Amino acid sequence: MKDLEKRIEQADRFMRQGDYKKALKIVKKCLKDYPADPLLLYNLGVIYYKAGRYLDSIYSLEEAVRKGAEEPDVYNQLGLSC
């Protein structure tokens, strides 16, 4: 799990720098390794939102909710994406 945390931090850095392509690549690779992790789907939804890809963001966030994410941040981001 330590490796996953580092990869998420790296993706977050790229996202804050505006390099959404690299951030998406990292998170999508993480999802292949950890497909049941709703936090990764949330992170993917945030990156899609920042990149202006709102439908992709909504899809990812709804999938995060289906997989058990119930944090208020997930619902807040879903509202913003809508």
mmCIF file of C-alpha atoms in Angstrom, residues 17-73:
data_model
loop_
_atom_site.group_PDB
_atom_site.id
_atom_site.type_symbol
_atom_site.label_atom_id
_atom_site.label_comp_id
_atom_site.label_asym_id
_atom_site.label_seq_id
_atom_site.Cartn_x
_atom_site.Cartn_y
_atom_site.Cartn_z
ATOM 1 C CA GLN A 17 0.824 21.384 -12.123
ATOM 2 C CA GLY A 18 -1.851 21.079 -14.799
ATOM 3 C CA ASP A 19 -0.376 17.954 -16.375
ATOM 4 C CA TYR A 20 -3.641 16.005 -16.408
ATOM 5 C CA LYS A 21 -2.433 13.494 -18.985
ATOM 6 C CA LYS A 22 0.346 12.212 -16.691
ATOM 7 C CA ALA A 23 -1.935 12.289 -13.643
ATOM 8 C CA LEU A 24 -4.591 10.258 -15.475
ATOM 9 C CA LYS A 25 -2.013 7.744 -16.657
ATOM 10 C CA ILE A 26 -0.794 7.117 -13.108
ATOM 11 C CA VAL A 27 -4.271 6.752 -11.606
ATOM 12 C CA LYS A 28 -5.486 4.487 -14.405
ATOM 13 C CA LYS A 29 -2.451 2.244 -13.884
ATOM 14 C CA CYS A 30 -3.208 2.149 -10.155
ATOM 15 C CA LEU A 31 -6.791 1.127 -10.945
ATOM 16 C CA LYS A 32 -5.494 -1.845 -12.922
ATOM 17 C CA ASP A 33 -3.537 -2.934 -9.848
ATOM 18 C CA TYR A 34 -6.293 -2.091 -7.318
ATOM 19 C CA PRO A 35 -9.628 -2.261 -9.221
ATOM 20 C CA ALA A 36 -11.808 -2.357 -6.083
ATOM 21 C CA ASP A 37 -10.395 0.846 -4.529
ATOM 22 C CA PRO A 38 -13.105 3.551 -4.559
ATOM 23 C CA LEU A 39 -10.552 6.217 -3.564
ATOM 24 C CA LEU A 40 -8.788 5.722 -6.882
ATOM 25 C CA LEU A 41 -12.066 6.235 -8.732
ATOM 26 C CA TYR A 42 -12.627 9.410 -6.714
ATOM 27 C CA ASN A 43 -9.139 10.653 -7.632
ATOM 28 C CA LEU A 44 -9.791 9.807 -11.266
ATOM 29 C CA GLY A 45 -13.044 11.780 -11.119
ATOM 30 C CA VAL A 46 -11.261 14.813 -9.661
ATOM 31 C CA ILE A 47 -8.590 14.749 -12.359
ATOM 32 C CA TYR A 48 -11.211 14.430 -15.094
ATOM 33 C CA TYR A 49 -13.071 17.382 -13.555
ATOM 34 C CA LYS A 50 -9.938 19.535 -13.470
ATOM 35 C CA ALA A 51 -9.264 18.591 -17.096
ATOM 36 C CA GLY A 52 -12.769 19.705 -18.102
ATOM 37 C CA ARG A 53 -13.920 16.164 -18.891
ATOM 38 C CA TYR A 54 -17.118 16.373 -16.861
ATOM 39 C CA LEU A 55 -18.931 13.290 -18.175
ATOM 40 C CA ASP A 56 -15.881 11.130 -17.474
ATOM 41 C CA SER A 57 -15.721 12.696 -14.019
ATOM 42 C CA ILE A 58 -19.367 11.882 -13.302
ATOM 43 C CA TYR A 59 -18.923 8.301 -14.465
ATOM 44 C CA SER A 60 -15.848 7.759 -12.262
ATOM 45 C CA LEU A 61 -17.462 9.328 -9.208
ATOM 46 C CA GLU A 62 -20.673 7.336 -9.614
ATOM 47 C CA GLU A 63 -18.567 4.188 -9.889
ATOM 48 C CA ALA A 64 -16.732 5.175 -6.678
ATOM 49 C CA VAL A 65 -20.097 5.433 -4.897
ATOM 50 C CA ARG A 66 -21.165 2.031 -6.265
ATOM 51 C CA LYS A 67 -17.950 0.551 -4.905
ATOM 52 C CA GLY A 68 -18.583 1.918 -1.419
ATOM 53 C CA ALA A 69 -17.233 5.469 -1.239
ATOM 54 C CA GLU A 70 -19.531 7.408 1.080
ATOM 55 C CA GLU A 71 -17.320 10.349 2.033
ATOM 56 C CA PRO A 72 -18.935 13.773 1.645
ATOM 57 C CA ASP A 73 -16.090 14.851 -0.665
#
